[in-house]
PDB file of C-alpha atoms in Angstrom:
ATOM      1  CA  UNK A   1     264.845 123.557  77.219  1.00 58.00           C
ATOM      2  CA  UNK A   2     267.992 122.950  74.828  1.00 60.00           C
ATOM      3  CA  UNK A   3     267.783 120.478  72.209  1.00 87.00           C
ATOM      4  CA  UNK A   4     269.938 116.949  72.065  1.00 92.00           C
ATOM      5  CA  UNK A   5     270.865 115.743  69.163  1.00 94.00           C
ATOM      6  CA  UNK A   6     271.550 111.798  69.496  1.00 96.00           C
ATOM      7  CA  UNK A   7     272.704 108.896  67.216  1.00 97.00           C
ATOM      8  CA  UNK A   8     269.436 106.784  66.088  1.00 96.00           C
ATOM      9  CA  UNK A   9     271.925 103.287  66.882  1.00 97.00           C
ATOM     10  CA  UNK A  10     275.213 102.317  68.655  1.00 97.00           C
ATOM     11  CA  UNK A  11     276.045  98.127  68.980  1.00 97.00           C
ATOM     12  CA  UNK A  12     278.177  97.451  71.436  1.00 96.00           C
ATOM     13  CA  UNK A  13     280.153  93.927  72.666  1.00 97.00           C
ATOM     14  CA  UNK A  14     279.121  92.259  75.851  1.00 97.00           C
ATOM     15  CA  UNK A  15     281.706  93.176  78.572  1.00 96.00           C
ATOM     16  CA  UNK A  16     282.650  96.271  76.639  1.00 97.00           C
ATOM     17  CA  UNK A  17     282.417  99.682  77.747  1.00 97.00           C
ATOM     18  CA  UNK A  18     279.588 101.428  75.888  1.00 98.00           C
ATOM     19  CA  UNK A  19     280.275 105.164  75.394  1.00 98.00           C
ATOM     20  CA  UNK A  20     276.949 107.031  74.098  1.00 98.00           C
ATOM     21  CA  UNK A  21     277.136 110.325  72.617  1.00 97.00           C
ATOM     22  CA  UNK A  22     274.801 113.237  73.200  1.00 96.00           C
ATOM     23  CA  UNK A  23     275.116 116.891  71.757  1.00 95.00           C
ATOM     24  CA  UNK A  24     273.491 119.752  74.051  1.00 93.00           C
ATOM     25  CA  UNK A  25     275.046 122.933  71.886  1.00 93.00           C
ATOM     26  CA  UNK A  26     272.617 124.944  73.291  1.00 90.00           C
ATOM     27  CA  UNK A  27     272.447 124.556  76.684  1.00 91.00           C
ATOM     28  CA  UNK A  28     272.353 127.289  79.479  1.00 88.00           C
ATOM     29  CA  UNK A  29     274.079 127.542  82.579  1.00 86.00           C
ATOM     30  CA  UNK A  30     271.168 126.627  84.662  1.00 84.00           C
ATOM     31  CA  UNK A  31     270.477 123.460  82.829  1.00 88.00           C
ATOM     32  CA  UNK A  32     271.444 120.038  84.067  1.00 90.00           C
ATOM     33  CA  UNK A  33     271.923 116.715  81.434  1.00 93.00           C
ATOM     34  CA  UNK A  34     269.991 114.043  82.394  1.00 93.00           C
ATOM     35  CA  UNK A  35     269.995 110.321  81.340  1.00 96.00           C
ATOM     36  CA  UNK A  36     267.153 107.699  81.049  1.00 96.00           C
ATOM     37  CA  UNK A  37     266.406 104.498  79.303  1.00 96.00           C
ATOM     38  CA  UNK A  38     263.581 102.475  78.349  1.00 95.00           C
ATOM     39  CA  UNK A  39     263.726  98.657  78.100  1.00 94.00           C
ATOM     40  CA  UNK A  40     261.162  97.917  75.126  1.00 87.00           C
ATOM     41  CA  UNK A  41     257.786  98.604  76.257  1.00 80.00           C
ATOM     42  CA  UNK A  42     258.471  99.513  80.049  1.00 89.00           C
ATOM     43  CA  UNK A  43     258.891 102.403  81.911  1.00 93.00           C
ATOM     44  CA  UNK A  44     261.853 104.540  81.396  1.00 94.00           C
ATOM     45  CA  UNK A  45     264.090 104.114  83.944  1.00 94.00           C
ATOM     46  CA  UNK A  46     266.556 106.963  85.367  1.00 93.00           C
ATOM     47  CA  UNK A  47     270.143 106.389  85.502  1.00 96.00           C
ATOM     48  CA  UNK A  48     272.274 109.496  86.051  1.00 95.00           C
ATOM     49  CA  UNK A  49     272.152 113.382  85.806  1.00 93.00           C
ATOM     50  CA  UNK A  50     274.811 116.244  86.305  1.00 93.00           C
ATOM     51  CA  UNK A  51     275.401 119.716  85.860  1.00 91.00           C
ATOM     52  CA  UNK A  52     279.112 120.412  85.514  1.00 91.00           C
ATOM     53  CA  UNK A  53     281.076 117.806  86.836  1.00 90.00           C
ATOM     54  CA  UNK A  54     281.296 114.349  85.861  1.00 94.00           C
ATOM     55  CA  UNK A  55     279.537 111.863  87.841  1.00 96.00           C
ATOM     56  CA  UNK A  56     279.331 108.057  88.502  1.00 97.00           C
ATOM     57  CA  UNK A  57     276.917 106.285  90.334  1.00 95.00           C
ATOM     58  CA  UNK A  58     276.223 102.117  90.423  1.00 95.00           C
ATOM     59  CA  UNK A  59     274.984 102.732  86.818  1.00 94.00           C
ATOM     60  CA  UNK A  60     276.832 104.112  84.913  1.00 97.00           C
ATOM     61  CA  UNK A  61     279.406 107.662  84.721  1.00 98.00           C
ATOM     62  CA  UNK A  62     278.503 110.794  82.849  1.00 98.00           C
ATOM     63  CA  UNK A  63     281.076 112.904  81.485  1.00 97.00           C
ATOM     64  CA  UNK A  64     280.247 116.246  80.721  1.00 96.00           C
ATOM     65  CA  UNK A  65     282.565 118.422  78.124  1.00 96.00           C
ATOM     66  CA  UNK A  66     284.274 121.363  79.770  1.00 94.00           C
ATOM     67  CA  UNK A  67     281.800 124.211  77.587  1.00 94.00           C
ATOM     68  CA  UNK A  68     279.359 121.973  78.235  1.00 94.00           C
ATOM     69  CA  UNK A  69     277.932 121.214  74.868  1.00 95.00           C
ATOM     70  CA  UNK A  70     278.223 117.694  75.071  1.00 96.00           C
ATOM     71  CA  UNK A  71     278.679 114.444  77.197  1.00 96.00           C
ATOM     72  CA  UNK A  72     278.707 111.045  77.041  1.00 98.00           C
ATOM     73  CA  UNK A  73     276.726 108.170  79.202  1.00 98.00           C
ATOM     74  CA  UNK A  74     279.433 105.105  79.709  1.00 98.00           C
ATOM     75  CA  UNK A  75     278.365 101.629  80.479  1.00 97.00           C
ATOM     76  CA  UNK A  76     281.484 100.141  82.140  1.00 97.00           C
ATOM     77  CA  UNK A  77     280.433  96.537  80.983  1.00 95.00           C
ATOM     78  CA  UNK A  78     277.663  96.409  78.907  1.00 97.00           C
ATOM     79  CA  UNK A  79     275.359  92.820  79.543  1.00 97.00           C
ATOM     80  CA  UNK A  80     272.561  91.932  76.907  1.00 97.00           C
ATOM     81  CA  UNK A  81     270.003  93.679  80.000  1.00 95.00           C
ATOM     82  CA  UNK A  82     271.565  97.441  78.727  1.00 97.00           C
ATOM     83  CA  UNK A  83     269.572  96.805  75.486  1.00 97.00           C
ATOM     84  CA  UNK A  84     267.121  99.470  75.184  1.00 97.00           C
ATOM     85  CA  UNK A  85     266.553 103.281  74.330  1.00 96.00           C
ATOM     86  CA  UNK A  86     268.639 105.660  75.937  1.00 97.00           C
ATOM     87  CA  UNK A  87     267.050 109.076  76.156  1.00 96.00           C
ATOM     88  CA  UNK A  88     269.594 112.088  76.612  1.00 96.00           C
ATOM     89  CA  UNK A  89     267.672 114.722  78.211  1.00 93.00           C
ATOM     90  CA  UNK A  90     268.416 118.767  79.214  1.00 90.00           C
ATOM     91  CA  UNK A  91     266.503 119.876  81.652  1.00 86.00           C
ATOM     92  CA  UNK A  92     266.212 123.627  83.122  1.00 78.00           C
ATOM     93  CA  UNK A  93     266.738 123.896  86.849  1.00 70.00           C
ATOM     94  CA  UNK A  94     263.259 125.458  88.017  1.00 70.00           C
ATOM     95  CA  UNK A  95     261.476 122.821  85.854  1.00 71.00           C
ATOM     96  CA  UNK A  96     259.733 119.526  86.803  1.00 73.00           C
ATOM     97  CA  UNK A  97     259.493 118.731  82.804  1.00 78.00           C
ATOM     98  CA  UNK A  98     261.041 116.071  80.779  1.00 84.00           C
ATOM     99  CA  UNK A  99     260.892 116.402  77.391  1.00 85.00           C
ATOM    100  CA  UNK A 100     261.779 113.297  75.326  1.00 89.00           C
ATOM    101  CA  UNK A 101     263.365 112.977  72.346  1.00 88.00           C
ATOM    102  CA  UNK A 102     263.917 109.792  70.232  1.00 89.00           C
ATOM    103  CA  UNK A 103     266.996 108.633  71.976  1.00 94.00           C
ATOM    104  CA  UNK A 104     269.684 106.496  70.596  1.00 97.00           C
ATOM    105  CA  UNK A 105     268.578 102.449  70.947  1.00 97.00           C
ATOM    106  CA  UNK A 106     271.439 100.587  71.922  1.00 98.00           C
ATOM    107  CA  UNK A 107     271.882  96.526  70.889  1.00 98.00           C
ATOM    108  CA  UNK A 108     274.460  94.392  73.034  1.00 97.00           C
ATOM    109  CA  UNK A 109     275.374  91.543  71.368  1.00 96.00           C
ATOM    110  CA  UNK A 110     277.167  88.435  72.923  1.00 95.00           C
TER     111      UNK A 110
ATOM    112  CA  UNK B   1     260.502  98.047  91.032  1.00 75.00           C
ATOM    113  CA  UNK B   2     260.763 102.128  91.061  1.00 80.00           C
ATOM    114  CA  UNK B   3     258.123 102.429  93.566  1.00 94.00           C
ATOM    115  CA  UNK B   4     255.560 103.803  91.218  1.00 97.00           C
ATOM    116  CA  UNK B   5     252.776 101.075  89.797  1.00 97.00           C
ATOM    117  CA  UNK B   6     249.908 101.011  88.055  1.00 97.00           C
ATOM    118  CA  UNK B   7     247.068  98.853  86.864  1.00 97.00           C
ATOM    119  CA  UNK B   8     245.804  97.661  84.905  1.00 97.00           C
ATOM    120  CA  UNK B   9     249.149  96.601  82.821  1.00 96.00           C
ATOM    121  CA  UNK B  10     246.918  95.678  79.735  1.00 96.00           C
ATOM    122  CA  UNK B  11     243.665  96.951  78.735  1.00 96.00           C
ATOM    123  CA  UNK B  12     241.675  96.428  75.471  1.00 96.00           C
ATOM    124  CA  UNK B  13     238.872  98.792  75.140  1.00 93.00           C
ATOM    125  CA  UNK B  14     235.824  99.866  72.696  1.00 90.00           C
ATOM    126  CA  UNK B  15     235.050 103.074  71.739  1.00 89.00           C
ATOM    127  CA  UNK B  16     231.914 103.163  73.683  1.00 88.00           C
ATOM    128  CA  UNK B  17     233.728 102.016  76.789  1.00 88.00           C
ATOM    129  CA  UNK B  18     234.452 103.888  79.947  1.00 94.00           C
ATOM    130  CA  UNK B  19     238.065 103.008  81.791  1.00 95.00           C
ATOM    131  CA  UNK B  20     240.250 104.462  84.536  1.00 97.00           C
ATOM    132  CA  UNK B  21     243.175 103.304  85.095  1.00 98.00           C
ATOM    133  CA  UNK B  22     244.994 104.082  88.378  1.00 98.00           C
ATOM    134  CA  UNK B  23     248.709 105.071  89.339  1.00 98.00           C
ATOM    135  CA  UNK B  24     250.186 104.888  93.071  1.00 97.00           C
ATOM    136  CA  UNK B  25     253.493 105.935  94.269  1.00 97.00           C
ATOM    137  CA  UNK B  26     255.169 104.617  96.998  1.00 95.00           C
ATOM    138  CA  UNK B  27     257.768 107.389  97.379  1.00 94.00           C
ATOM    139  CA  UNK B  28     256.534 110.288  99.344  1.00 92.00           C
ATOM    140  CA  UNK B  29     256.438 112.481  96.538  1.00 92.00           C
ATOM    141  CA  UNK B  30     254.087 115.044  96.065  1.00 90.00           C
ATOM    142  CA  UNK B  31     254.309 115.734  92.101  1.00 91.00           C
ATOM    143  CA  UNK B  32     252.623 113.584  89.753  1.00 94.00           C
ATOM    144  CA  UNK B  33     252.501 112.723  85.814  1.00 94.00           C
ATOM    145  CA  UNK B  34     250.587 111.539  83.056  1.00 96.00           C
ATOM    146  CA  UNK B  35     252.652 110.737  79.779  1.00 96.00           C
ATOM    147  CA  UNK B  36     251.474 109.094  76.287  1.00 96.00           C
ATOM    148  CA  UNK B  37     254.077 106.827  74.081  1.00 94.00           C
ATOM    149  CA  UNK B  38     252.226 105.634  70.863  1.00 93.00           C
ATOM    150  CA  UNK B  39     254.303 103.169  68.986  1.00 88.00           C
ATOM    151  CA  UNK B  40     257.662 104.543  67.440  1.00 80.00           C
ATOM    152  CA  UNK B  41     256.837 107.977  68.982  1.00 85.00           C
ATOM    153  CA  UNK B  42     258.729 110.266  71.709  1.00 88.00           C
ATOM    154  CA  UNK B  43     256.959 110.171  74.805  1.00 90.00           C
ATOM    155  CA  UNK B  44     254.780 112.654  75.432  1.00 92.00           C
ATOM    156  CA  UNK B  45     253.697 114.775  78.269  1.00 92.00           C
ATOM    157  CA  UNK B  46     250.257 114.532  79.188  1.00 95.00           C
ATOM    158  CA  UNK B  47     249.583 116.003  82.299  1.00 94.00           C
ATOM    159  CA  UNK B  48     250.973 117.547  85.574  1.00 92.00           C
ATOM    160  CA  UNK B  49     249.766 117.831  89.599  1.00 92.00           C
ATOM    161  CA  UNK B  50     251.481 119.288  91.814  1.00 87.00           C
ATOM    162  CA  UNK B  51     250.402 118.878  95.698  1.00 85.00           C
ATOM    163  CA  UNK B  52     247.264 117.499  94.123  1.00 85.00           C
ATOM    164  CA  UNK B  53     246.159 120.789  91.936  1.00 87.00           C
ATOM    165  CA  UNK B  54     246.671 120.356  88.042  1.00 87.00           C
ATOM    166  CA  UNK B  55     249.409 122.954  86.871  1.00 85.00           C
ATOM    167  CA  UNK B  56     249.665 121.402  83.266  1.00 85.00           C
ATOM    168  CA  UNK B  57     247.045 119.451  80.710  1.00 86.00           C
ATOM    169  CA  UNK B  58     249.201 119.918  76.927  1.00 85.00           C
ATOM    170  CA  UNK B  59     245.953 119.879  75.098  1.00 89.00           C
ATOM    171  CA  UNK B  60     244.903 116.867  75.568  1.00 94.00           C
ATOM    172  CA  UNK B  61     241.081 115.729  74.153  1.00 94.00           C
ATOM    173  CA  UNK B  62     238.798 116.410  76.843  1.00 94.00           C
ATOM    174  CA  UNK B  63     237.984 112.423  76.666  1.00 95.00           C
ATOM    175  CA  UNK B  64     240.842 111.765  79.076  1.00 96.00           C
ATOM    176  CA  UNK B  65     240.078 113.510  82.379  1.00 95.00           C
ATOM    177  CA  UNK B  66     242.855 113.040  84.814  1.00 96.00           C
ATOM    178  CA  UNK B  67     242.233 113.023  89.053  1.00 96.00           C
ATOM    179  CA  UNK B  68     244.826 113.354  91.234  1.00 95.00           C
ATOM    180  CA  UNK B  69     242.706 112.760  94.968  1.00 94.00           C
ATOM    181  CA  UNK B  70     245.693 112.290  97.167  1.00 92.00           C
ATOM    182  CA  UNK B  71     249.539 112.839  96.392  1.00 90.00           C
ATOM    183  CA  UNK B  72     250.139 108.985  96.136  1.00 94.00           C
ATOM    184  CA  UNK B  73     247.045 108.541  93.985  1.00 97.00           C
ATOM    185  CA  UNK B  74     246.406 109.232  90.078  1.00 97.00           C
ATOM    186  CA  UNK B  75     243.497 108.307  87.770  1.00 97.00           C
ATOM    187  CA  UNK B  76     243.255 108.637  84.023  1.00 97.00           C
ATOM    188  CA  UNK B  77     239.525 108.348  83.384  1.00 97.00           C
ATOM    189  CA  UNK B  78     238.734 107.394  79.815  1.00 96.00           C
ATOM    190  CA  UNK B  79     235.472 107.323  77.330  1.00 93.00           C
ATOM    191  CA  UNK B  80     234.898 107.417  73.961  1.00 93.00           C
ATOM    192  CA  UNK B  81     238.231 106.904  72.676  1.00 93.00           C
ATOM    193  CA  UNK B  82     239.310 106.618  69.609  1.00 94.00           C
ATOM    194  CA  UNK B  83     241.262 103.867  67.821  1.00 94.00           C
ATOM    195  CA  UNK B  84     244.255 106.057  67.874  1.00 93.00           C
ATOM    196  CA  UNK B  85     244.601 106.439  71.185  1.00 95.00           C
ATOM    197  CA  UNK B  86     246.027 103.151  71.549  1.00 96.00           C
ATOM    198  CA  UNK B  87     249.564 103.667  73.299  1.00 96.00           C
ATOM    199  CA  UNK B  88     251.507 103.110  76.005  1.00 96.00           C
ATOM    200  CA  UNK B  89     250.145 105.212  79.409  1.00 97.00           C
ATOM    201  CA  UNK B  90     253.230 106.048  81.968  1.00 97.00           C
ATOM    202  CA  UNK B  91     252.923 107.496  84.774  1.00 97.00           C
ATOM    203  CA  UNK B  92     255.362 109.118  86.911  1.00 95.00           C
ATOM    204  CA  UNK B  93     256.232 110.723  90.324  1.00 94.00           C
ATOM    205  CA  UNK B  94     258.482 113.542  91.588  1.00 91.00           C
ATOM    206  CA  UNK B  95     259.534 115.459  94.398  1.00 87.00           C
ATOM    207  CA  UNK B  96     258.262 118.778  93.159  1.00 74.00           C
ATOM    208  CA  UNK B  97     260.404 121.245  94.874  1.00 68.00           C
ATOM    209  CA  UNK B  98     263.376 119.503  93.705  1.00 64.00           C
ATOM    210  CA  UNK B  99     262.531 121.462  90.156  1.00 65.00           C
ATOM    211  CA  UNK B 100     265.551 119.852  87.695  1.00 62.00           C
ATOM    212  CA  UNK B 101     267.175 118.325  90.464  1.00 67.00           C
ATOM    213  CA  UNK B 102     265.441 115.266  91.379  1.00 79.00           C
ATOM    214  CA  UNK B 103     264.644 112.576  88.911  1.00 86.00           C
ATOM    215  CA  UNK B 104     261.024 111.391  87.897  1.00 90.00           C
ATOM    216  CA  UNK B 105     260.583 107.610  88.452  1.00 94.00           C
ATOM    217  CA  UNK B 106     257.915 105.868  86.229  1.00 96.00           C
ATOM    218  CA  UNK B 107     255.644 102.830  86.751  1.00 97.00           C
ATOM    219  CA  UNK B 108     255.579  99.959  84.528  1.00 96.00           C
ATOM    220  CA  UNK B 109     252.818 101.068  81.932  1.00 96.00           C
ATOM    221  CA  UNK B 110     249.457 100.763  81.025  1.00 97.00           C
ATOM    222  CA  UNK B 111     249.191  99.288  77.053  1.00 96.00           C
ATOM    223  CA  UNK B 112     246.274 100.525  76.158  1.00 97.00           C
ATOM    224  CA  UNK B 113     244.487  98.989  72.647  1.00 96.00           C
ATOM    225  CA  UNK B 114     241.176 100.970  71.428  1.00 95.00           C
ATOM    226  CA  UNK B 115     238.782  98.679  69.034  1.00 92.00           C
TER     227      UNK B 115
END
């Protein structure tokens, strides 16, 4: 599986869009970019994948760079419930896997 | 709620002590997982079923033995642990042929504390 390469922090306003960054330089073709995040001492929780295109769902959108090396997770409006670790994951087609990494721990303040 | 849960949420343990602690999944899936977050670490990957056969243990101390009976059931059976395998336990479930496709959904944790 490619590596990610993640900022350790990000603050963002709440009601602000929060744009996180993720670096996948490595990826393949057959790898999708997957996004999770873990409220302090829970379960992470999924919240959007893709392979190519850009997607949006009730979460959150993912935009994925044209080569592919990078994207970034957007929070529309970010509330003080976004804070938490957001893992930024690649993950090869024909695997079950997740490999973590350290993620990037986002603080919304008011 | 994601569907997945498990019990006990806390657990404080001795070293002499014998545990299990149980994960269900409400889902229909039929892939499960065992994963191990100490304190300021990654998670890690512990173990894998698939349709209730093990397909992955990442050398893990044969003092955790994992049972999967059913494809909505899994145990992590613990004894003689050791004060550093206090952590956080997650479990999760997927739908295995889905491969990179599907997401995993985790249960709420098991904090684990070893005395």
């Amino acid at each position: 599986d490619a590596k990610t390469t993640q900022p350790p922090s990000m603050d963002c306003a709440e009601g602000r869009a929060a744009n996180l960054p993720c670096n996948h330089s490595t990826i393949s073709g057959n790898e999708y970019v997957y996004w999770y995040r873990q409220i302090h001492s829970q379960g992470p929780q999924y919240i959007i994948h893709g392979l190519k295109n850009n997607e949006t769902n009730e979460m959150a959108s993912l935009i994925i760079t044209e080569d592919r090396k990078s994207s970034t997770l957007i929070l529309p409006h970010a509330t003080l419930r976004d804070t938490a670790v957001y893992y930024c994951i690649v993950r090869t087609y024909n695997t079950d896997k997740l490999i973590f990494g350290t993620g990037t721990r986002l603080q919304v303040f008011p | 709620e994601t569907g997945v849960t498990q019990t006990p949420r806390h657990l404080v343990m001795g070293m002499t002590n014998k545990k299990s602690l149980k994960c269900e999944q409400h889902l229909g899936h039929n892939a499960m997982y065992w994963y191990k977050q100490s304190a300021k670490k990654p998670l890690e990957l512990m173990f894998v079923y698939n349709f209730k056969e093990q397909t992955e243990n990442n050398s893990v101390p044969s003092r955790f033995s994992p049972e999967c009976p059913n494809s909505s059931h899994l145990f992590l059976h613990l004894h003689t642990l050791q004060p550093e395998d206090s952590a956080l336990y997650l479990c999760a479930s997927q739908q295995a042929s889905g491969g990179a496709r599907s997401e995993q959904f985790f249960g709420p944790g098991t904090r684990l504390t070893v005395l």
